């Protein structure tokens, strides 16, 4: 009779654990749907949360109504568990385990000196890691300085282009001024030639007038 009850209790316990798991999974899915605002037709995060929490509440309520299991006194079956009788074997087992570990360490040639070297190596690695931080900061500063130099070079190139454009404009202005000066000189020469021609014409006209007056 007790065996059947024990089997029944074990089966119920198994189903309870499954129900706990299913209810918790529904709650987790509901929280996920709620956070990500997912919806599958009428199923949304609020519905899943409600179903999961109701399932968990029913399981807890059912567990509260279950009778408390009896705690068995296993010392009646295993007398060596009474008092300090078990201390000897346990101590012996611990000693054997310690001996086994010591033997394995000795076979692997792991001793105090090796552990000290390992500790020193770890401390050196920590010091090296700490020294890397300023180096990384210096590298970042160097990179920033290189970027500033690149910007300055680009600005100098722009200034050179502007200066070249101004020089070209000045050369054009100089050429224009020289052309104007040459044209002015040519015009002046033409004006002088016209003045000379007019003077010659005037002299001829004066001679003709004088000749005509003498004839009269």
Short mmCIF file of N, CA and C in Angstrom, two decimals, residues 36-175:
data_model
loop_
_atom_site.label_atom_id
_atom_site.label_comp_id
_atom_site.label_asym_id
_atom_site.label_seq_id
_atom_site.Cartn_x
_atom_site.Cartn_y
_atom_site.Cartn_z
N UNK A 36 8.69 43.06 -26.64
CA UNK A 36 8.93 43.30 -28.07
C UNK A 36 7.67 43.66 -28.83
N UNK A 37 6.54 43.73 -28.12
CA UNK A 37 5.26 44.09 -28.74
C UNK A 37 4.90 43.14 -29.90
N UNK A 38 5.09 41.85 -29.65
CA UNK A 38 4.74 40.85 -30.65
C UNK A 38 3.28 40.46 -30.50
N UNK A 39 2.69 40.09 -31.58
CA UNK A 39 1.31 39.61 -31.59
C UNK A 39 1.17 38.53 -32.66
N UNK A 40 0.49 37.44 -32.30
CA UNK A 40 0.16 36.38 -33.26
C UNK A 40 -1.36 36.22 -33.23
N UNK A 41 -2.03 36.92 -34.11
CA UNK A 41 -3.49 36.92 -34.10
C UNK A 41 -3.99 37.51 -32.81
N UNK A 42 -4.85 36.77 -32.10
CA UNK A 42 -5.36 37.29 -30.81
C UNK A 42 -4.37 37.10 -29.66
N UNK A 43 -3.28 36.37 -29.90
CA UNK A 43 -2.32 36.08 -28.84
C UNK A 43 -1.32 37.22 -28.75
N UNK A 44 -1.24 37.84 -27.58
CA UNK A 44 -0.26 38.89 -27.36
C UNK A 44 0.42 38.66 -26.02
N UNK A 45 1.29 39.57 -25.65
CA UNK A 45 2.04 39.41 -24.42
C UNK A 45 1.17 39.39 -23.18
N UNK A 46 0.15 40.23 -23.13
CA UNK A 46 -0.72 40.27 -21.97
C UNK A 46 -1.45 38.95 -21.75
N UNK A 47 -1.94 38.35 -22.84
CA UNK A 47 -2.65 37.07 -22.73
C UNK A 47 -1.73 35.97 -22.24
N UNK A 48 -0.52 35.91 -22.83
CA UNK A 48 0.43 34.87 -22.40
C UNK A 48 0.84 35.05 -20.95
N UNK A 49 1.09 36.29 -20.54
CA UNK A 49 1.42 36.54 -19.14
C UNK A 49 0.29 36.10 -18.21
N UNK A 50 -0.93 36.43 -18.57
CA UNK A 50 -2.07 36.05 -17.74
C UNK A 50 -2.18 34.54 -17.63
N UNK A 51 -2.08 33.82 -18.77
CA UNK A 51 -2.19 32.36 -18.73
C UNK A 51 -1.08 31.74 -17.89
N UNK A 52 0.16 32.22 -18.10
CA UNK A 52 1.28 31.66 -17.36
C UNK A 52 1.18 31.92 -15.87
N UNK A 53 0.82 33.15 -15.49
CA UNK A 53 0.72 33.47 -14.06
C UNK A 53 -0.44 32.73 -13.40
N UNK A 54 -1.56 32.59 -14.11
CA UNK A 54 -2.67 31.82 -13.54
C UNK A 54 -2.27 30.37 -13.35
N UNK A 55 -1.54 29.81 -14.33
CA UNK A 55 -1.06 28.43 -14.20
C UNK A 55 -0.16 28.28 -12.99
N UNK A 56 0.78 29.19 -12.84
CA UNK A 56 1.68 29.14 -11.70
C UNK A 56 0.92 29.28 -10.38
N UNK A 57 -0.06 30.19 -10.35
CA UNK A 57 -0.83 30.37 -9.12
C UNK A 57 -1.60 29.10 -8.76
N UNK A 58 -2.20 28.44 -9.75
CA UNK A 58 -2.92 27.19 -9.48
C UNK A 58 -1.97 26.10 -8.98
N UNK A 59 -0.78 26.05 -9.56
CA UNK A 59 0.19 25.03 -9.13
C UNK A 59 0.63 25.29 -7.69
N UNK A 60 0.88 26.57 -7.35
CA UNK A 60 1.28 26.89 -5.99
C UNK A 60 0.15 26.59 -5.00
N UNK A 61 -1.07 26.91 -5.40
CA UNK A 61 -2.20 26.61 -4.53
C UNK A 61 -2.34 25.11 -4.33
N UNK A 62 -2.17 24.32 -5.38
CA UNK A 62 -2.25 22.87 -5.27
C UNK A 62 -1.13 22.34 -4.38
N UNK A 63 0.07 22.91 -4.53
CA UNK A 63 1.19 22.46 -3.69
C UNK A 63 0.97 22.78 -2.23
N UNK A 64 0.32 23.91 -1.96
CA UNK A 64 0.06 24.28 -0.56
C UNK A 64 -0.91 23.32 0.11
N UNK A 65 -1.79 22.69 -0.66
CA UNK A 65 -2.77 21.76 -0.09
C UNK A 65 -2.23 20.34 0.05
N UNK A 66 -1.02 20.09 -0.46
CA UNK A 66 -0.45 18.75 -0.36
C UNK A 66 0.09 18.52 1.05
N UNK A 67 -0.01 17.27 1.55
CA UNK A 67 0.53 16.97 2.89
C UNK A 67 2.05 17.04 2.89
N UNK A 68 2.59 17.35 4.07
CA UNK A 68 4.04 17.45 4.20
C UNK A 68 4.63 16.04 4.24
N UNK A 69 5.68 15.84 3.45
CA UNK A 69 6.31 14.53 3.43
C UNK A 69 7.07 14.27 4.72
N UNK A 70 7.04 13.02 5.15
CA UNK A 70 7.76 12.64 6.36
C UNK A 70 9.25 12.54 6.07
N UNK A 71 10.03 12.98 7.04
CA UNK A 71 11.48 12.85 6.92
C UNK A 71 11.91 11.55 7.57
N UNK A 72 12.57 10.71 6.83
CA UNK A 72 12.96 9.40 7.32
C UNK A 72 14.27 9.48 8.11
N UNK A 73 14.34 8.67 9.14
CA UNK A 73 15.55 8.56 9.95
C UNK A 73 16.39 7.43 9.37
N UNK A 74 17.29 7.80 8.48
CA UNK A 74 18.09 6.81 7.80
C UNK A 74 19.12 6.15 8.71
N UNK A 75 19.33 6.73 9.88
CA UNK A 75 20.27 6.11 10.82
C UNK A 75 19.79 4.76 11.33
N UNK A 76 18.45 4.52 11.23
CA UNK A 76 17.93 3.21 11.63
C UNK A 76 18.32 2.14 10.61
N UNK A 77 18.44 2.55 9.37
CA UNK A 77 18.81 1.59 8.33
C UNK A 77 20.33 1.46 8.25
N UNK A 78 21.02 2.61 8.38
CA UNK A 78 22.48 2.64 8.32
C UNK A 78 23.01 3.12 9.67
N UNK A 79 23.30 2.23 10.58
CA UNK A 79 23.74 2.62 11.94
C UNK A 79 25.02 3.44 11.94
N UNK A 80 25.85 3.32 10.87
CA UNK A 80 27.10 4.07 10.85
C UNK A 80 26.88 5.57 10.75
N UNK A 81 25.64 5.99 10.43
CA UNK A 81 25.33 7.41 10.36
C UNK A 81 25.07 8.02 11.73
N UNK A 82 24.95 7.20 12.78
CA UNK A 82 24.66 7.71 14.11
C UNK A 82 25.90 8.36 14.71
N UNK A 83 25.71 9.50 15.37
CA UNK A 83 26.76 10.15 16.13
C UNK A 83 28.00 10.41 15.32
N UNK A 84 29.17 10.14 15.93
CA UNK A 84 30.44 10.38 15.24
C UNK A 84 31.02 9.14 14.64
N UNK A 85 30.22 8.09 14.48
CA UNK A 85 30.75 6.84 13.96
C UNK A 85 31.22 6.99 12.53
N UNK A 86 30.57 7.92 11.82
CA UNK A 86 30.92 8.08 10.41
C UNK A 86 32.13 8.97 10.20
N UNK A 87 32.61 9.57 11.33
CA UNK A 87 33.70 10.53 11.15
C UNK A 87 34.99 9.84 10.71
N UNK A 88 35.20 8.58 11.22
CA UNK A 88 36.41 7.87 10.83
C UNK A 88 36.48 7.59 9.35
N UNK A 89 35.44 6.94 8.75
CA UNK A 89 35.49 6.68 7.32
C UNK A 89 35.55 7.93 6.48
N UNK A 90 34.78 8.96 6.91
CA UNK A 90 34.78 10.18 6.13
C UNK A 90 36.15 10.81 6.11
N UNK A 91 36.76 10.82 7.33
CA UNK A 91 38.11 11.37 7.41
C UNK A 91 39.07 10.56 6.56
N UNK A 92 38.90 9.25 6.60
CA UNK A 92 39.75 8.41 5.78
C UNK A 92 39.56 8.69 4.30
N UNK A 93 38.31 8.89 3.87
CA UNK A 93 38.04 9.18 2.47
C UNK A 93 38.65 10.52 2.08
N UNK A 94 38.52 11.49 2.98
CA UNK A 94 39.14 12.79 2.69
C UNK A 94 40.65 12.67 2.59
N UNK A 95 41.24 11.84 3.48
CA UNK A 95 42.68 11.65 3.41
C UNK A 95 43.12 10.99 2.12
N UNK A 96 42.34 9.98 1.70
CA UNK A 96 42.65 9.32 0.43
C UNK A 96 42.53 10.30 -0.74
N UNK A 97 41.49 11.13 -0.72
CA UNK A 97 41.32 12.11 -1.78
C UNK A 97 42.48 13.10 -1.81
N UNK A 98 42.92 13.54 -0.60
CA UNK A 98 44.04 14.48 -0.54
C UNK A 98 45.32 13.83 -1.05
N UNK A 99 45.52 12.55 -0.67
CA UNK A 99 46.69 11.83 -1.16
C UNK A 99 46.65 11.67 -2.67
N UNK A 100 45.47 11.39 -3.19
CA UNK A 100 45.34 11.22 -4.64
C UNK A 100 45.66 12.53 -5.36
N UNK A 101 45.15 13.65 -4.83
CA UNK A 101 45.44 14.95 -5.44
C UNK A 101 46.92 15.27 -5.38
N UNK A 102 47.55 14.98 -4.20
CA UNK A 102 48.99 15.22 -4.09
C UNK A 102 49.77 14.39 -5.08
N UNK A 103 49.32 13.13 -5.26
CA UNK A 103 50.01 12.25 -6.21
C UNK A 103 49.89 12.78 -7.63
N UNK A 104 48.69 13.23 -7.99
CA UNK A 104 48.50 13.78 -9.33
C UNK A 104 49.35 15.04 -9.55
N UNK A 105 49.41 15.90 -8.55
CA UNK A 105 50.23 17.10 -8.66
C UNK A 105 51.71 16.76 -8.80
N UNK A 106 52.14 15.71 -8.05
CA UNK A 106 53.55 15.31 -8.14
C UNK A 106 53.86 14.73 -9.51
N UNK A 107 52.92 13.93 -10.05
CA UNK A 107 53.14 13.37 -11.38
C UNK A 107 53.18 14.47 -12.44
N UNK A 108 52.38 15.50 -12.28
CA UNK A 108 52.38 16.62 -13.23
C UNK A 108 53.51 17.61 -12.96
N UNK A 109 54.33 17.32 -11.92
CA UNK A 109 55.46 18.18 -11.55
C UNK A 109 54.99 19.60 -11.23
N UNK A 110 53.88 19.65 -10.49
CA UNK A 110 53.35 20.93 -10.03
C UNK A 110 53.67 21.06 -8.54
N UNK A 111 54.60 21.93 -8.20
CA UNK A 111 54.98 22.11 -6.82
C UNK A 111 54.85 23.58 -6.43
N UNK A 112 55.31 23.90 -5.22
CA UNK A 112 55.18 25.27 -4.72
C UNK A 112 55.98 26.25 -5.56
N UNK A 113 57.16 25.80 -6.03
CA UNK A 113 57.99 26.69 -6.85
C UNK A 113 57.28 27.04 -8.14
N UNK A 114 56.63 26.03 -8.76
CA UNK A 114 55.92 26.29 -10.00
C UNK A 114 54.73 27.23 -9.76
N UNK A 115 54.02 27.03 -8.66
CA UNK A 115 52.90 27.91 -8.34
C UNK A 115 53.39 29.33 -8.08
N UNK A 116 54.58 29.46 -7.44
CA UNK A 116 55.13 30.80 -7.21
C UNK A 116 55.50 31.47 -8.52
N UNK A 117 56.09 30.67 -9.46
CA UNK A 117 56.41 31.22 -10.78
C UNK A 117 55.16 31.65 -11.50
N UNK A 118 54.11 30.83 -11.37
CA UNK A 118 52.84 31.19 -12.00
C UNK A 118 52.30 32.49 -11.43
N UNK A 119 52.40 32.64 -10.09
CA UNK A 119 51.95 33.88 -9.47
C UNK A 119 52.76 35.08 -9.94
N UNK A 120 54.09 34.89 -10.06
CA UNK A 120 54.94 35.98 -10.55
C UNK A 120 54.58 36.35 -11.99
N UNK A 121 54.33 35.31 -12.80
CA UNK A 121 53.96 35.58 -14.19
C UNK A 121 52.66 36.35 -14.26
N UNK A 122 51.70 36.00 -13.42
CA UNK A 122 50.42 36.71 -13.41
C UNK A 122 50.61 38.16 -12.99
N UNK A 123 51.48 38.38 -11.98
CA UNK A 123 51.73 39.76 -11.55
C UNK A 123 52.44 40.55 -12.65
N UNK A 124 53.39 39.92 -13.34
CA UNK A 124 54.07 40.60 -14.45
C UNK A 124 53.10 40.92 -15.58
N UNK A 125 52.20 39.97 -15.83
CA UNK A 125 51.19 40.22 -16.87
C UNK A 125 50.29 41.38 -16.49
N UNK A 126 49.93 41.45 -15.20
CA UNK A 126 49.10 42.57 -14.74
C UNK A 126 49.84 43.89 -14.90
N UNK A 127 51.15 43.89 -14.53
CA UNK A 127 51.94 45.12 -14.68
C UNK A 127 52.06 45.52 -16.15
N UNK A 128 52.25 44.50 -17.02
CA UNK A 128 52.34 44.81 -18.46
C UNK A 128 51.02 45.36 -18.98
N UNK A 129 49.91 44.79 -18.51
CA UNK A 129 48.60 45.29 -18.94
C UNK A 129 48.39 46.73 -18.49
N UNK A 130 48.87 47.04 -17.27
CA UNK A 130 48.73 48.42 -16.79
C UNK A 130 49.61 49.38 -17.58
N UNK A 131 50.79 48.89 -18.00
CA UNK A 131 51.68 49.76 -18.79
C UNK A 131 51.19 49.94 -20.20
N UNK A 132 50.34 49.03 -20.67
CA UNK A 132 49.81 49.16 -22.03
C UNK A 132 48.85 50.33 -22.12
N UNK A 133 48.14 50.63 -21.03
CA UNK A 133 47.13 51.70 -21.06
C UNK A 133 47.73 53.05 -21.47
N UNK A 134 48.86 53.52 -20.85
CA UNK A 134 49.44 54.79 -21.34
C UNK A 134 49.89 54.72 -22.79
N UNK A 135 50.41 53.54 -23.19
CA UNK A 135 50.85 53.40 -24.58
C UNK A 135 49.67 53.56 -25.53
N UNK A 136 48.54 52.94 -25.17
CA UNK A 136 47.35 53.08 -26.01
C UNK A 136 46.88 54.52 -26.05
N UNK A 137 46.98 55.21 -24.89
CA UNK A 137 46.59 56.63 -24.86
C UNK A 137 47.51 57.46 -25.75
N UNK A 138 48.82 57.14 -25.71
CA UNK A 138 49.77 57.86 -26.56
C UNK A 138 49.48 57.59 -28.03
N UNK A 139 49.13 56.35 -28.35
CA UNK A 139 48.79 56.03 -29.74
C UNK A 139 47.58 56.81 -30.21
N UNK A 140 46.58 56.92 -29.32
CA UNK A 140 45.39 57.71 -29.68
C UNK A 140 45.76 59.17 -29.89
N UNK A 141 46.65 59.70 -29.01
CA UNK A 141 47.07 61.09 -29.17
C UNK A 141 47.84 61.28 -30.48
N UNK A 142 48.70 60.30 -30.80
CA UNK A 142 49.47 60.38 -32.06
C UNK A 142 48.53 60.35 -33.26
N UNK A 143 47.52 59.49 -33.18
CA UNK A 143 46.56 59.42 -34.28
C UNK A 143 45.81 60.74 -34.43
N UNK A 144 45.41 61.34 -33.30
CA UNK A 144 44.72 62.62 -33.35
C UNK A 144 45.63 63.71 -33.92
N UNK A 145 46.93 63.67 -33.52
CA UNK A 145 47.88 64.65 -34.04
C UNK A 145 48.04 64.49 -35.56
N UNK A 146 48.09 63.24 -36.02
CA UNK A 146 48.20 62.99 -37.46
C UNK A 146 46.97 63.51 -38.20
N UNK A 147 45.80 63.34 -37.60
CA UNK A 147 44.59 63.87 -38.23
C UNK A 147 44.63 65.39 -38.30
N UNK A 148 45.12 66.03 -37.23
CA UNK A 148 45.24 67.49 -37.24
C UNK A 148 46.23 67.95 -38.32
N UNK A 149 47.35 67.21 -38.46
CA UNK A 149 48.32 67.55 -39.50
C UNK A 149 47.71 67.40 -40.89
N UNK A 150 46.90 66.37 -41.06
CA UNK A 150 46.24 66.17 -42.36
C UNK A 150 45.31 67.33 -42.66
N UNK A 151 44.56 67.76 -41.64
CA UNK A 151 43.68 68.91 -41.85
C UNK A 151 44.48 70.16 -42.20
N UNK A 152 45.61 70.36 -41.47
CA UNK A 152 46.43 71.53 -41.75
C UNK A 152 47.00 71.48 -43.16
N UNK A 153 47.40 70.28 -43.61
CA UNK A 153 47.92 70.14 -44.98
C UNK A 153 46.85 70.47 -46.01
N UNK A 154 45.62 70.02 -45.75
CA UNK A 154 44.52 70.34 -46.66
C UNK A 154 44.27 71.85 -46.71
N UNK A 155 44.32 72.50 -45.55
CA UNK A 155 44.13 73.96 -45.52
C UNK A 155 45.26 74.68 -46.25
N UNK A 156 46.50 74.20 -46.08
CA UNK A 156 47.62 74.82 -46.80
C UNK A 156 47.47 74.64 -48.31
N UNK A 157 46.98 73.48 -48.72
CA UNK A 157 46.76 73.26 -50.15
C UNK A 157 45.71 74.22 -50.69
N UNK A 158 44.65 74.42 -49.91
CA UNK A 158 43.62 75.37 -50.34
C UNK A 158 44.20 76.79 -50.44
N UNK A 159 45.05 77.16 -49.45
CA UNK A 159 45.67 78.49 -49.50
C UNK A 159 46.59 78.63 -50.71
N UNK A 160 47.33 77.56 -51.02
CA UNK A 160 48.21 77.60 -52.19
C UNK A 160 47.40 77.78 -53.47
N UNK A 161 46.27 77.09 -53.56
CA UNK A 161 45.43 77.24 -54.74
C UNK A 161 44.89 78.66 -54.85
N UNK A 162 44.49 79.25 -53.70
CA UNK A 162 44.01 80.63 -53.71
C UNK A 162 45.12 81.59 -54.12
N UNK A 163 46.34 81.34 -53.58
CA UNK A 163 47.47 82.22 -53.93
C UNK A 163 47.79 82.10 -55.42
N UNK A 164 47.73 80.86 -55.95
CA UNK A 164 47.99 80.67 -57.38
C UNK A 164 46.94 81.39 -58.21
N UNK A 165 45.68 81.33 -57.76
CA UNK A 165 44.63 82.04 -58.50
C UNK A 165 44.86 83.55 -58.47
N UNK A 166 45.30 84.07 -57.31
CA UNK A 166 45.57 85.51 -57.21
C UNK A 166 46.75 85.89 -58.10
N UNK A 167 47.80 85.05 -58.13
CA UNK A 167 48.93 85.34 -59.01
C UNK A 167 48.51 85.34 -60.47
N UNK A 168 47.66 84.39 -60.83
CA UNK A 168 47.17 84.34 -62.20
C UNK A 168 46.37 85.59 -62.53
N UNK A 169 45.54 86.04 -61.58
CA UNK A 169 44.76 87.25 -61.81
C UNK A 169 45.67 88.48 -61.93
N UNK A 170 46.71 88.52 -61.08
CA UNK A 170 47.66 89.64 -61.16
C UNK A 170 48.40 89.64 -62.50
N UNK A 171 48.76 88.45 -62.99
CA UNK A 171 49.44 88.36 -64.28
C UNK A 171 48.52 88.84 -65.40
N UNK A 172 47.23 88.44 -65.28
CA UNK A 172 46.28 88.90 -66.30
C UNK A 172 46.16 90.42 -66.28
N UNK A 173 46.08 90.98 -65.05
CA UNK A 173 45.99 92.44 -64.94
C UNK A 173 47.24 93.11 -65.52
N UNK A 174 48.41 92.53 -65.26
CA UNK A 174 49.64 93.09 -65.79
C UNK A 174 49.64 93.07 -67.32
N UNK A 175 49.19 91.95 -67.87
CA UNK A 175 49.12 91.83 -69.33
C UNK A 175 48.17 92.87 -69.92
#
